[in-house]
Coordinates of C-alpha atoms in Angstrom, one line a residue:
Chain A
X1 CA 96.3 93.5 86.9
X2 CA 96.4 95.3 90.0
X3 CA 99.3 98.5 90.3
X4 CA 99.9 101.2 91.9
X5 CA 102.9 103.5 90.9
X6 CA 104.1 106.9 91.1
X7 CA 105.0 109.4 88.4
X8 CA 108.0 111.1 89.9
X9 CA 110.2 108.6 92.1
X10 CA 112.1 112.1 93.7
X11 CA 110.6 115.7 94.8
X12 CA 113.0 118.4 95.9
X13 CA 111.1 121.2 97.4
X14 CA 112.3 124.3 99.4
X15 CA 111.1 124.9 103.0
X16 CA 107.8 126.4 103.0
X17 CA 106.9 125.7 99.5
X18 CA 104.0 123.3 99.2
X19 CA 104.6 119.9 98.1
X20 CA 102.1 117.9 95.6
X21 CA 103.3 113.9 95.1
X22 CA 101.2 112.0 92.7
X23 CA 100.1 108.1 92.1
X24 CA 98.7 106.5 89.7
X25 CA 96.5 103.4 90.2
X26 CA 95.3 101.0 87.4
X27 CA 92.4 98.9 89.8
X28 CA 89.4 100.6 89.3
X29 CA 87.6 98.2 92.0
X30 CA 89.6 99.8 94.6
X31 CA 87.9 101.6 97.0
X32 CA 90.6 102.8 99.9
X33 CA 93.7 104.7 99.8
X34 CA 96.0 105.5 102.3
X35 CA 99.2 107.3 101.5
X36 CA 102.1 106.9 104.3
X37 CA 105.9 108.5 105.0
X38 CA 108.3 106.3 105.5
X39 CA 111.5 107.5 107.3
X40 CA 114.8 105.9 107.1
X41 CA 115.0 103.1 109.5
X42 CA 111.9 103.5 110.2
X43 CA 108.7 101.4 109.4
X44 CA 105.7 103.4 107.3
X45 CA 103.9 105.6 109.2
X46 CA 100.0 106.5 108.1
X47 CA 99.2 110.4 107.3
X48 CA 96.2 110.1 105.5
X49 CA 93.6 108.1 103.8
X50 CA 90.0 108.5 101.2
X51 CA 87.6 106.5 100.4
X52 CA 86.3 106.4 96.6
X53 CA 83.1 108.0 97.9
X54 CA 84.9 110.7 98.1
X55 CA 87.0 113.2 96.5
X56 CA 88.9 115.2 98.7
X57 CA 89.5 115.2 102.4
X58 CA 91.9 117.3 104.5
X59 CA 94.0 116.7 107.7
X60 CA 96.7 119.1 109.5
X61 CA 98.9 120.2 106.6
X62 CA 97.9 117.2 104.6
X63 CA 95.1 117.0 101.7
X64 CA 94.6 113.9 99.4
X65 CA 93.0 114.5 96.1
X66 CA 91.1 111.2 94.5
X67 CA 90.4 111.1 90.9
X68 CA 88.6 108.1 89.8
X69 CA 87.6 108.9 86.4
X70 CA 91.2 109.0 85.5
X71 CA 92.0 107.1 88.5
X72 CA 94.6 109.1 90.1
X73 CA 95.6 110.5 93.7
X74 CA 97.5 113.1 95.0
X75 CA 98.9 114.0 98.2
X76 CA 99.4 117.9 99.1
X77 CA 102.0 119.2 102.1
X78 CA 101.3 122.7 103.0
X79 CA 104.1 124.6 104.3
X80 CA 106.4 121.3 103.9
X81 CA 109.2 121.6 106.6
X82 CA 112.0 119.7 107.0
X83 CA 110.5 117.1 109.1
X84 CA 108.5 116.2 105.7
X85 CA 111.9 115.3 103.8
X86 CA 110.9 110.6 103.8
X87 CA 109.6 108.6 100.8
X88 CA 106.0 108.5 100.4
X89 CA 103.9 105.7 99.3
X90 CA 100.1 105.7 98.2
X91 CA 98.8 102.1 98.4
X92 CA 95.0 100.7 97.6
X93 CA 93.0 97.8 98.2
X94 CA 90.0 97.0 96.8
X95 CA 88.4 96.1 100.2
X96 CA 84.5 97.6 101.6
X97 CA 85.4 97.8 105.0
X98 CA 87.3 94.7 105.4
X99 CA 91.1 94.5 106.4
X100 CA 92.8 93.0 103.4
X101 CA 96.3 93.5 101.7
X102 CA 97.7 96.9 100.8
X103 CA 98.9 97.4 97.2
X104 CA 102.3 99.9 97.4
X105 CA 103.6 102.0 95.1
X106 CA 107.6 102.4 94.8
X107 CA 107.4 105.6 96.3
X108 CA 108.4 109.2 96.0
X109 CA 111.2 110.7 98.0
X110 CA 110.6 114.2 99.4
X111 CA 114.0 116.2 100.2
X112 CA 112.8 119.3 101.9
X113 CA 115.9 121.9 101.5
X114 CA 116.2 124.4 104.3
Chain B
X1 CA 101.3 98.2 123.2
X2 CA 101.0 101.5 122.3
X3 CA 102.3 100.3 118.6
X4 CA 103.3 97.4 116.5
X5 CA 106.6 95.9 117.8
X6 CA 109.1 93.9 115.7
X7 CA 112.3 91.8 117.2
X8 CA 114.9 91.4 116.6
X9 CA 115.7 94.9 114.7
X10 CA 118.4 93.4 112.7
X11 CA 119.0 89.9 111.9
X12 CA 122.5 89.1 110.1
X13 CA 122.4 84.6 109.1
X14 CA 124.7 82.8 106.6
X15 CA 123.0 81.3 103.7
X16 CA 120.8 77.9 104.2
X17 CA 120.2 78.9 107.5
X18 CA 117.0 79.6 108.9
X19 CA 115.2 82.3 110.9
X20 CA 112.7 83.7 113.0
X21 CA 111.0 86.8 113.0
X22 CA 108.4 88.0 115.6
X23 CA 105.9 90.7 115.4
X24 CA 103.5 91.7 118.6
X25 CA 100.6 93.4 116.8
X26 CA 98.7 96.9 118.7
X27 CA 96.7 95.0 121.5
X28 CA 93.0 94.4 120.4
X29 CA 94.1 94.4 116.9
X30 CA 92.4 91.4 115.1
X31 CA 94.0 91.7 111.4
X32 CA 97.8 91.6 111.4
X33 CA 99.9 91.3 108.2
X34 CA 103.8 90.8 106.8
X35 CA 105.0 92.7 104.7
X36 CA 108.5 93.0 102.4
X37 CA 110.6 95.5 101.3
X38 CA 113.5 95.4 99.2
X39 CA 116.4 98.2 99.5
X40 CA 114.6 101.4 98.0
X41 CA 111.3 99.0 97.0
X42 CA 108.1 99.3 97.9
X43 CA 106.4 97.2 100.6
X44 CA 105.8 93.8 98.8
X45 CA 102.7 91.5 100.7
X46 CA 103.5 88.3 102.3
X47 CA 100.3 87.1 104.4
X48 CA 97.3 88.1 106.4
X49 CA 96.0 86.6 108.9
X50 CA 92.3 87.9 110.4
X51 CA 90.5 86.6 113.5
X52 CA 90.6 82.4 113.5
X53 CA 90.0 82.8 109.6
X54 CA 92.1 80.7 107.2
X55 CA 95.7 83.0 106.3
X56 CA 95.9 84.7 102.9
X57 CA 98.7 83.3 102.3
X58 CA 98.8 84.4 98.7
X59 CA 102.3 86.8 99.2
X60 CA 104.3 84.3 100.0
X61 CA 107.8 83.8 97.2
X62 CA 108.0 80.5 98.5
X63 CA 108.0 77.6 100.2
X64 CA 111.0 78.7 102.2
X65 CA 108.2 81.6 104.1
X66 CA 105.9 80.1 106.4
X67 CA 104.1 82.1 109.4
X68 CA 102.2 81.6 112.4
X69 CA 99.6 83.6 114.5
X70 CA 98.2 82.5 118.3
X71 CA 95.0 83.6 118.3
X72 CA 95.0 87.3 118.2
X73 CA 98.7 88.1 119.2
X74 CA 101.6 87.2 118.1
X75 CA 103.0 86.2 115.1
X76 CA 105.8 84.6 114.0
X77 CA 107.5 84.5 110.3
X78 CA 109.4 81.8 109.3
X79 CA 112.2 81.6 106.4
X80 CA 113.9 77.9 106.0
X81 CA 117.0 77.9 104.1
X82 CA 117.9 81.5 104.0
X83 CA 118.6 82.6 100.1
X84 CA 120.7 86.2 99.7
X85 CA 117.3 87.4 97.5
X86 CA 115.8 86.9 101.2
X87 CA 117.9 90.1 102.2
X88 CA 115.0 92.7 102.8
X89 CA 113.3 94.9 105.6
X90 CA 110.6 92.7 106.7
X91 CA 107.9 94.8 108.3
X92 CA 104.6 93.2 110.6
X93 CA 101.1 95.9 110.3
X94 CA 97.7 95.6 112.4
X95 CA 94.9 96.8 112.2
X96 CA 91.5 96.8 114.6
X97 CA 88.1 97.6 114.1
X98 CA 85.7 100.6 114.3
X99 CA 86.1 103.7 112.6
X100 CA 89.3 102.8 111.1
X101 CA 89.1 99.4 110.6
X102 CA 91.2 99.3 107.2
X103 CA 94.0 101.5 108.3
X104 CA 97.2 99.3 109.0
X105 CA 99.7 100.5 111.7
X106 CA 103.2 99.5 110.6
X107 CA 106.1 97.8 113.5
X108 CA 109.8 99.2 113.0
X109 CA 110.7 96.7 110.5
X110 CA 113.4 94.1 111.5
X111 CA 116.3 93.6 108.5
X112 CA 117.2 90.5 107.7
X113 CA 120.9 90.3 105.9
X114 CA 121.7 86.9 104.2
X115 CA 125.0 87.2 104.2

């Protein structure tokens, strides 16, 4: 069945270091993947998201990696700041450009130490 | 809006009762979806509703859940008989069309304690 989980459930960096948060997905039909931070109180908020046409793509401080022969996807902070310290969660759905549910992970939580 | 909006922020009931949560999605947003999350959980899926389609209401736990969308605006998520496994964040998304289409813009949650 469809699943999405992550290999370390906590990530303590140090300020300025870069960060690297993995996830592991078992639905090989899936086709999107956006990865969000979720600060306490606060609902998810998107950073960044790949389609499986592609491999890599970048945003401000932010890459996500896609590997879909071992169907795995990282997320990359450069530089992680304080600010960065939430739980992340990478979440698929096997939709083609149709809106349909997000599968979530349990999620990662990044402590950024000053 | 300028984003998803979710009332009430906190919602405190006794168990049995029952409750009413209300999402109003990013305006022009035709997809608009519940989700659940359980104290340090991930986000679990409830329903989807897209356009004047038929819901996926596939999420739901229950027969308790029920939920409601006028036309391309709000929507409104119904528990009956409030259980204390209930007890959750319960968070709205939307999304639009165009370029990003798929990506789902998440409201501030509103917490529901069954108490």
């Amino acid at each position: 069945g469809e699943s999405v989980g992550l290999h370390l459930p906590t990530l303590s960096v140090q300020e300025g270091d870069n960060s690297i948060i993995n996830c592991a997905y078992s639905n090989s039909a899936s086709d999107y993947f956006i990865w969000y931070k979720q600060e306490s109180g606060k609902g998810p908020q998107f950073i960044i998201d790949i389609r499986s046409n592609m491999d890599k793509r970048q945003g401000q401080r932010v890459t996500v990696l896609l590997n879909k022969t071992v169907k795995h996807l990282s997320l990359q902070i450069a530089a992680t700041q304080p600010g960065d310290s939430a739980v992340y969660f990478c979440a698929e759905t096997p939709s083609q450009g149709g809106s349909e549910k997000l599968v979530f992970g349990k999620g990662t939580k990044l402590t950024v130490n000053p | 809006g300028a984003g998803v909006s979710q009332s009430p922020s906190n919602k405190v009931t006794e168990k049995g009762k029952d409750v009413e949560l209300r999402c109003d999605p990013i305006s022009g947003h035709t997809a608009l979806y519940w989700y659940r999350q359980r104290l340090g959980q991930g986000l679990e899926f409830l329903i989807y509703f897209q356009g004047n389609s038929a819901p996926d209401k596939s999420g739901l736990p229950s027969d308790r859940f029920s939920a409601e969308r006028t036309g391309e605006s709000v929507s409104t998520l119904t528990i009956q008989r409030t259980q204390q496994e209930d007890s959750a964040v319960y968070l709205c998304a939307s999304s639009g069309v165009g370029g990003d289409a798929d990506t789902q813009y998440f409201g501030p949650g509103t917490r529901l304690t069954v108490l």
